[in-house]
Amino acid sequence: MARTNAMNAFRLSAGLLLAALVATAAAASKPSRYADLVLADKPVAYWRLNDSGTTVLNSAAGAKAALLHGAVEGKVAIGQRAQPSEQFPEFEPDSAAAGFSGQGQFIRVKDPGASSPLDFAKGDAITLEAWVFVNSLKDGQYAYVVGKGRTGNKGFEVNNQNYALRLHGEGGAACVSFLFRDAEKGAAPTKGKATKEDADKNWHRWTANDGFLPGSGWHHVAVTYTFGKGASVKGYLDGIEVKGKWDMGGQSDAAPVVDDDEVWIGSSMGAQAGSTFNGLINEVAIHRRVLDAKAIATRFTFVPPVVKFDVSKLPKDAVQVEIFENIGTTANWNFTVAAPVETYTEPAFGFVGLPQKYTERGVRADRSNPFLLRASASVKLPAGEHKFLLRSLQGAKLHVDGKLAAQTKFISPGGGGHSKVSPPPAKDFPANLRFPLMGHKEEWFTLKSTGKEMLFVLDAIIGGKGLRPEVGELTVSVEVPAQPARGGKGAAPVAFHLLAPAARIAHDDLAWESYSAQQLARLATTDAQRRRDANAAENKYWAQRHEAVRKFLATKPAPAVPTATTGGNAIDRFIAAKLAAAKVQPAPLTDDATFLRRLALDTAGVPPTLEQLRAFLADTSPNKRAAAIDRFLALPGWADNWVGYWQDVLAENPGILKPTLNNTGPFRWWIHESFADNKPMDRFATELIAMEGSVYHGGPAGFGLATQNDVPMADRAQIVSSAFLAMNLACARCHDAPYHDFKQKELFALAAMLKRDPQDVPKSSSIPDNANIKVGKRIQVTLKPGEKVAPEWMFASHGAAGSAEFARKADDTREQLAAFVTSPASDRFAQVIVNRAWKRWLGLGLIEPVEDWEDKAASHPELLAWLAREFMVNGYDLKHLARLVFNSQAYQRVAGLHAHKSDEPADRLFASPARRRLAAEQLVDSLFAVTGKDMSSEMLTLDNDAKSAAKDFLNLGYAQRAWQFTGLSNDRDRPALSMPKTQAIIDVLQMFGWRETRQGPLSARDHSPNVLQPAVLANGDMGNGRIARLTDDCVLTDLCVATQPLPTLVDTVFARVLSRPPTPAERAKFVNYLQAGYAERVVACGPRKSRKDFDPAQLLSWTNHLNAKASELKYAVEEKARLGDEPTPRLKRDWRERMEDVLWAMVNSPEFVFVP
Amino acid sequence: MKTPTTKPLLNRRTFLNQSAAGVGALGLAGFPASAEGEKKTYPKGKAEHCIFLWLGGGCAHTDTWDPKRVGDPQKKIAGSAYPAIDTAIRGVQVCEHLKGTANLLDRFALLRTVNHDIIDEHAAATNFVHTGRRPTGTITYPSLGSLVSHERGALADGIPPYVVIGYPMVMRGPGYLGAKHGYVYLTDTEKGPAGLTRPSYVHSARQADREQLLGELRKSFSARTKGDKVVADYDEAIGSSFALASGDFMTAFKLDGEASSLRQAYGGEFGQRCMLARRLVQRGVRFIEVSFNLNFINGTGWDTHNDGQLNQHILIQQLDQALATLVTDLEKQRLLDKTLIVIGTEFGRPPEFDGGGGRGHQGKTFSWVLAGGGLKTGKAIGETDELAKKPVSNPMSIPDVHATICCALGINPAKNLFDGPRPVPITDRGEPARQLFA
């Protein structure tokens, strides 16, 4: 940390303030500085293009300069407004440029003859430079800026290109390109037909890898080259060297073609439209030497448009944040911004998350990449000198009262894994200041305040070409005098706070963790509002559609509810009828504590909190269960509790490293938001099928990605059909399904609907000739490889009639498919969803298996039909369905009392809910919830320094709930890539049925017990070093420190962990175990450490994982992780360890892993 | 139609509900193919265990098992990096850094023409060589280790049949066979397997206290859920897990019980892993995958791009030391005939050198190696061309290699397993190298 060296001091004079903003622009505008710069380098030709007539003057010095005047050909628009001097201070305000419209116009400069200054032969050095403003450039196009030869003039060979500076369109960007033809063979035109390869051999073309966006304003372009030295080529964009490659004919030391053909500006090849420039050209110069990088750097001076702040409109006491999109394709500061797309406030200059963008349907979308975050606030600091720190992941700039105070560098993308491991922060790193995360850049500076308000404007680029758009931890912090230390010891001499107009937030770990969590929570709330705003029209559409469904259903008879014989709701009347017929007495209702734990697990996915439990038990009202159901259905955990289920069913399968094996995008975020918004389930299915929004950052478009799958849409069709229609089309991928009624064609017709195009059958989706499978009676292949199947809905019985009116875009087969699937004309979709939910809540479906109903009967067909209708009539509202089921006696009975005689529908009576084991995610979430600890695992990425694109490395962030995890992709088996804390959690998840990859859909996990399940809980690092470890951030530690009788503590811990009081025997045993030392357990100690020890993992990323040092560091990190979380110093060790034993026993109890 | 599946019961005698039944019923003459359409007979070997040494990253066959003329990275002359030496198999040479193994090579069979056309990407190729299948999108295939442990179970009661010494990865997983056919893993021989090794800070007295407290809770819950079989099964699994964690099986991980001369003979961490594999074999583990993932030795492990090549010879020497010791140790313990050693990698590397003096990837031909397992060893199967870029004779596909391993372990490679109703042969029509069987 060379922070003292990098310190960037500047002083502000009093009264500068806003005036400074204007001054920056005004001070720089001296007349004609640019021409002086060019002329100083003594060009042989320099066309400033400031002309007013048809003669284009050469401004280069020399007696024969006039020989090189040019002439306008075609409609070149002379006198166009050139670079605005406010942003390009080197230019005169009245500077002009020449306009070309891509239609064959050009400027002709005659060659003065043999050995003219425009001829370049072997050994000659050349620099070509110009300013360009590109209106449009097609991908694949090469537009001429300036070139000699290849004019198509009579008397010259066609391919006589001595040299040319061109722009090449690629990936939407304009890239600098250089071209010449060598004289090796090209000098003697060969008669007859030369092959293309032969023809190309003599062309030598170099093209830059990166460019600028057409329409993004003025850019300076240049190339330098020494003929005869192939490796000497260099390209420049906006004064900075750009990497590139010889992409045609290879690098060559050959001599170029030299003749007396003309130099043309703006076109070539006989003024062919395709080679003509479209936009403005200015200041074209040719030098007979190689200008060095320093000289070319002087050409480009850009002052970003001044931010005109009406300081009075800035919010008081808050930082105004604006987001601007479309600032070019690569990260640089050379852009102008339009209106902000988002404006909001934060309390301080500290950013860890940014608002999401949503489509009109309310699904996650991508912003332009990169985009700009601008944060502004007036802040009053005490008079005197202050030390500041700007910390950012991607390039950022901080202006104070209009003057640049600090600037950080841009990310240099990529890196192969062999980079060095940086040293850890030096010993003099400020005490308590949070350490920078991997890849973050720091700039320190000092600033003198007069004690008045100063305007701080932070501009930060987010993302860039080949990068994920991530904010990282973007902060501006300022050193403040420390609080006087209590007791005179231990306090740091100084402290850093986030720069803020009003808030006081220390930039240490404790305060940052709380600040960033609050920011993310705020963003989640405002994102929900943003979704509502974005999709207001969509909401209206669905409301109307559900009204139409109600009208449609009103014409159909409803299934009759049996008359009441016992208590309970309508559900129970259906159940009672069958129970009575079978003469089975149902199980009694559970006690209140059991009910509440079950309800909490089925809604929030975690046990009730102590407060929720105590309030419920104390409630004496008769309808308290119904009221509790409403309360718990409103908890945010509802969404978390459904994500894991749909990740399985929909095969959500994001890979964090170079996606393979049917990887999808992380559409988990869309699933979560869908359930957080309690989206109608027909809308959920429709959005999935439409596959819109962001592919890599959480939109349903991520479902459309299926890497390394040769028929991704057939795969998606299988998932959609099993998830929503309980049709198993898996076998139909390669042949007509032997055990189902499905033909291969039906799957491919469905796939074609998703593809919006006929789907061809690849070889792999057939049975190979030499397979061990007999194609014959049972298995038939009716499609041939290569056949094309047109989009068609072939499952009329599952929704056809009346569907068309629901397809909003009649010609879009995805919309049609969604309409067919969710059509009210058939209640198949509603029944499938109802049955899936029923199985989750009662442990067994009304139809089994839930994903494949071929030839399966329902145990209670009338109940299923009635529930489906209820569901449809109530707008496909899953919470409505949940309310119905949770209020039934069938749900509220004691579990596990009646074993089903068989799996046959006739024997499924629902006399007692099946005993359900917690899903893996519920188990892990519950363990962290009852101990009141954060998961605090590693950031789920292998690209910690954000040097890669999302298509190669995802970043799933820090997991707060178990569904956020994914496989850790250490397929390369490399120690430096391990994530020990996360792995310890994943070990548990996986053992309990969670899948690290979901290559295919799964509707019901195998819940049979095995030895490794209790083993991993009992012995694993998560169960010991995390869960059963009393730490300072653990709610149970606070409980243990509080003054209370030991039996009360034991009762409280039982209530918290197991939602019940201990039995007398348990109480006696646990009290006895904790008795010794209870009175003296508390240790008086100072406040919590506000900064954690430096974690060496913060030095590691993919870019240096092959460095030996990285493995060593990671081994040490693994070792530390094995020891677990740092225990609290507030409890004496001996007693603490016994309390941890108690906790260990409770979470390892079989009771904990089951829904009660 | 519903496929008959045996309802898994938790049984202390077997681990993870695994049953090894079915194999013994077959005749000694070999397996008749059970799949429809073919009536093939497959050889049946007598190996009981498999130690799978994984050289992740792509081991350069020309620098190890299939040496050719020596090249020069500086001058960009393609060829092997090291001179070749003679071995115990007449006419077969290996690289000079495999001295120890060379002397024992009659116990080995070199498969020099293994090949695939999977894109040269580690994850994809690693998946292919572990599962023997391309991903199809309709099925998640199990790894060889899961297949073997599914078919043969553990040799002893109550122990895991499949252990991985390396990082967890999906390619090593059980696929459609389900989590119970997954593996127990450890990343370091100093630490026991994750999930079975108690943390260092929980000593046995403390564990006893913990189990006492837990006992009270188990008792109470069992009483309140009497007759609930689901709960009872899980409770029984708890008991079994304690028995396993404190039983004989875990002593396998206490390597300091071995003579220090032997430990030294095995060498570094990879050697210790090999020694641990032998100890696991002795306790009845069926399949052990040992990863040689110590990439800090040369920076890149076996993925020797650029300067990874510089110290590749140290990796090879470590492999040689561990392998030679493993073979002699197993032989001494009379286990070599019962234990098939497999050395596998996801692809080889071309004879050409890259700009940094290292090598790229090559799937078109590369080497796998077998040893022991009661096979007719002492031969190199398949020949490659001048610079080991293409097979010249006897090309072997990955399914062929899997079939050979299956046959060696007494598993019919054409047997159908079931993913739901769908029959899936164990190997993708693999043909074993029949010359390895008596």
XYZ file of C-alpha atoms in Angstrom, chain A residues 418 658-662 708-710 715 718 728 730-731 733-735 739-740 764 768 770-774 778-779 855 895-897 903 915-917 970-976 978 983-984 987 990-993 995-1001 1006-1021 1024-1026 1028-1029 1054 1058 1060 1063 1065-1066 1069-1070 1073 1105-1109 1111-1112 1114-1115 1118-1119 1122-1124 1133 1136-1138 1140-1142 1144-1154, chain B residues 1-2 7-8 10 14-17 35-38 42 54 56-57 119 121-124 126-127 135-141 160 165-172 178-180 183-185 187-188 191-192 194-203 206-207 209-214 216-218 220-221 224-231 233-235 237-242 244-245 269 273 289 291-301 303 305-308 414 416 418 421-423 425 427 429:
240
model
C -0.659 -16.965 -13.522
C -17.136 -21.350 -17.804
C -20.610 -22.839 -18.138
C -20.828 -26.469 -19.198
C -23.194 -29.397 -18.821
C -26.604 -27.862 -19.370
C -23.453 -27.933 -24.300
C -26.909 -29.136 -25.209
C -27.471 -29.658 -28.896
C -34.649 -29.896 -23.122
C -39.348 -31.398 -21.373
C -42.896 -36.759 -18.976
C -37.881 -37.278 -21.539
C -37.958 -40.517 -23.509
C -36.120 -36.933 -27.040
C -34.745 -39.954 -28.881
C -37.731 -42.147 -29.662
C -44.272 -46.222 -21.438
C -46.098 -43.074 -22.390
C -27.687 -37.383 -30.979
C -27.705 -45.013 -32.806
C -25.387 -49.994 -32.899
C -27.165 -49.242 -29.628
C -27.964 -51.983 -27.191
C -31.578 -51.035 -27.544
C -33.912 -52.973 -29.715
C -41.985 -51.056 -27.810
C -39.502 -48.466 -28.886
C -52.061 -43.442 -16.365
C -48.009 -36.248 11.594
C -46.704 -39.702 10.894
C -49.415 -41.616 12.728
C -48.810 -46.305 -2.597
C -43.709 -37.348 8.217
C -41.638 -34.952 6.169
C -37.956 -34.405 6.526
C -13.665 -26.849 -8.719
C -13.614 -29.290 -11.613
C -9.936 -28.544 -11.982
C -9.331 -29.849 -8.487
C -7.209 -26.844 -7.591
C -6.599 -25.934 -3.948
C -6.436 -22.220 -4.693
C -11.540 -23.892 -2.904
C -17.997 -26.052 1.026
C -18.794 -26.955 4.634
C -21.482 -30.712 2.235
C -25.760 -32.104 -0.660
C -26.044 -34.913 1.826
C -29.653 -33.933 2.426
C -30.596 -34.018 -1.229
C -27.936 -30.813 -6.008
C -24.827 -28.797 -6.763
C -25.771 -28.941 -10.419
C -29.223 -29.497 -11.802
C -28.592 -30.953 -15.220
C -32.181 -32.092 -15.389
C -35.434 -31.373 -13.561
C -34.954 -38.912 -2.377
C -35.529 -38.421 1.337
C -34.500 -41.854 2.511
C -32.041 -41.593 5.358
C -28.407 -42.590 5.144
C -25.519 -42.706 7.551
C -23.773 -39.709 6.094
C -26.631 -37.325 6.861
C -26.363 -37.399 10.644
C -22.603 -37.821 10.241
C -22.097 -34.619 8.287
C -24.198 -32.660 10.756
C -22.466 -34.161 13.775
C -18.885 -34.055 12.532
C -18.811 -31.494 9.769
C -17.281 -28.055 10.013
C -19.371 -27.636 14.804
C -17.347 -24.562 14.011
C -20.284 -22.498 12.796
C -22.564 -24.961 17.588
C -20.133 -22.126 18.203
C -35.322 -25.201 23.804
C -36.934 -26.829 19.016
C -41.056 -26.490 22.641
C -39.480 -32.511 29.157
C -36.009 -35.267 32.208
C -34.436 -33.153 29.501
C -30.174 -33.264 32.369
C -29.350 -30.033 30.548
C -24.759 -30.209 32.535
C -4.859 -19.209 -8.760
C -2.032 -20.999 -10.534
C 0.541 -19.115 -8.533
C 2.117 -21.378 -5.919
C 1.601 -18.705 -3.280
C -2.323 -22.495 -2.984
C -0.284 -21.921 0.159
C -5.631 -21.027 0.547
C -4.380 -23.979 2.557
C -8.841 -23.798 4.802
C -7.055 -24.590 8.017
C -11.736 -25.824 9.912
C -11.263 -24.261 13.310
C -14.545 -22.471 12.870
C -14.348 -21.086 27.776
C -19.173 -21.830 26.742
C -18.011 -25.169 25.422
C -20.615 -26.975 27.498
C -22.020 -25.421 22.691
C -22.370 -29.126 23.470
C -25.991 -28.475 24.407
C -24.823 -29.407 19.228
C -27.074 -32.019 20.809
C -30.224 -30.064 20.019
C -29.430 -29.470 16.351
C -28.320 -33.063 15.910
C -31.524 -34.375 17.374
C -33.690 -36.179 14.828
C -36.397 -33.780 15.922
C -34.555 -30.947 14.239
C -34.466 -32.488 10.774
C -38.192 -33.198 10.583
C -44.983 -49.269 -16.435
C -43.212 -49.005 -13.205
C -37.541 -49.928 -1.137
C -34.361 -48.833 0.576
C -31.673 -48.520 6.574
C -24.680 -52.177 4.721
C -23.598 -48.670 4.050
C -25.958 -46.287 2.374
C -28.532 -49.005 1.696
C -29.205 -55.679 -22.685
C -31.624 -56.228 -25.468
C -30.362 -56.653 -28.973
C -26.942 -58.073 -28.327
C -17.739 -60.245 -21.581
C -6.545 -38.836 -11.308
C -6.406 -33.665 -13.557
C -5.440 -31.003 -16.056
C -13.883 -29.979 -26.967
C -12.115 -27.850 -22.204
C -11.263 -29.295 -18.826
C -14.719 -29.536 -17.314
C -16.313 -31.101 -20.370
C -13.289 -34.397 -17.152
C -16.985 -35.106 -17.154
C -24.172 -34.854 -21.599
C -27.509 -35.411 -23.299
C -29.736 -33.083 -21.384
C -32.145 -35.877 -20.555
C -30.085 -37.747 -18.018
C -27.308 -37.048 -15.553
C -24.802 -39.856 -15.789
C -18.504 -46.164 2.482
C -9.220 -37.914 -2.000
C -9.554 -34.545 -3.662
C -12.067 -31.733 -3.986
C -15.723 -32.514 -4.465
C -16.878 -32.116 -8.048
C -20.001 -33.039 -9.873
C -18.164 -35.255 -12.346
C -17.365 -37.612 -9.498
C -28.908 -40.696 -6.446
C -27.028 -39.162 -3.546
C -26.647 -42.438 -1.721
C -18.694 -40.406 -2.291
C -17.076 -39.526 0.974
C -14.257 -37.083 0.321
C -8.935 -32.923 0.585
C -5.855 -33.619 2.598
C -7.520 -34.416 7.723
C -9.990 -37.236 7.639
C -15.428 -34.442 5.572
C -18.477 -35.392 7.552
C -16.870 -38.326 9.329
C -13.891 -36.719 10.998
C -14.631 -35.002 14.234
C -13.007 -31.590 14.535
C -9.741 -31.489 16.439
C -11.308 -29.502 19.270
C -13.930 -32.145 20.051
C -11.945 -34.703 21.998
C -16.411 -34.078 25.020
C -17.949 -36.181 22.293
C -20.838 -35.777 26.790
C -22.428 -34.592 23.597
C -23.761 -38.005 22.750
C -25.166 -38.291 26.276
C -27.098 -35.064 25.851
C -28.220 -36.078 22.398
C -31.759 -37.763 26.085
C -33.264 -35.863 23.152
C -33.382 -38.946 20.945
C -37.634 -38.205 24.228
C -38.385 -37.782 20.526
C -43.206 -39.023 21.247
C -43.094 -40.448 17.707
C -43.568 -44.076 18.517
C -44.458 -46.125 15.491
C -43.198 -43.511 13.068
C -40.873 -45.488 10.852
C -39.449 -42.475 9.045
C -38.227 -41.034 12.326
C -34.941 -44.919 10.394
C -33.242 -41.590 10.768
C -32.601 -42.237 14.432
C -28.809 -43.718 10.965
C -27.584 -41.482 13.781
C -26.499 -44.548 15.707
C -24.752 -46.003 12.669
C -22.994 -42.727 11.983
C -21.486 -42.682 15.463
C -18.747 -45.396 11.784
C -17.076 -42.229 13.038
C 1.246 -35.597 -0.286
C -2.744 -40.295 -0.596
C -10.274 -41.848 -6.521
C -6.473 -36.768 -7.101
C -3.002 -35.499 -7.865
C -4.045 -31.884 -7.561
C -0.991 -30.303 -6.034
C -0.654 -27.545 -8.543
C 1.811 -25.502 -6.575
C 4.635 -27.862 -7.461
C 4.903 -26.479 -10.976
C 2.208 -23.816 -10.974
C -0.223 -25.557 -13.268
C -0.368 -29.168 -12.170
C -2.211 -28.579 -17.208
C 0.702 -24.577 -20.505
C 3.575 -22.119 -20.737
C 5.939 -22.294 -17.767
C 3.973 -25.150 -16.210
C -23.467 -53.856 -20.980
C -28.741 -52.036 -17.989
C -32.456 -47.764 -14.754
C -38.207 -46.472 -16.479
C -35.335 -45.838 -18.812
C -32.702 -48.525 -19.290
C -26.290 -49.579 -20.032
C -21.052 -48.182 -20.407
C -21.351 -49.729 -25.753
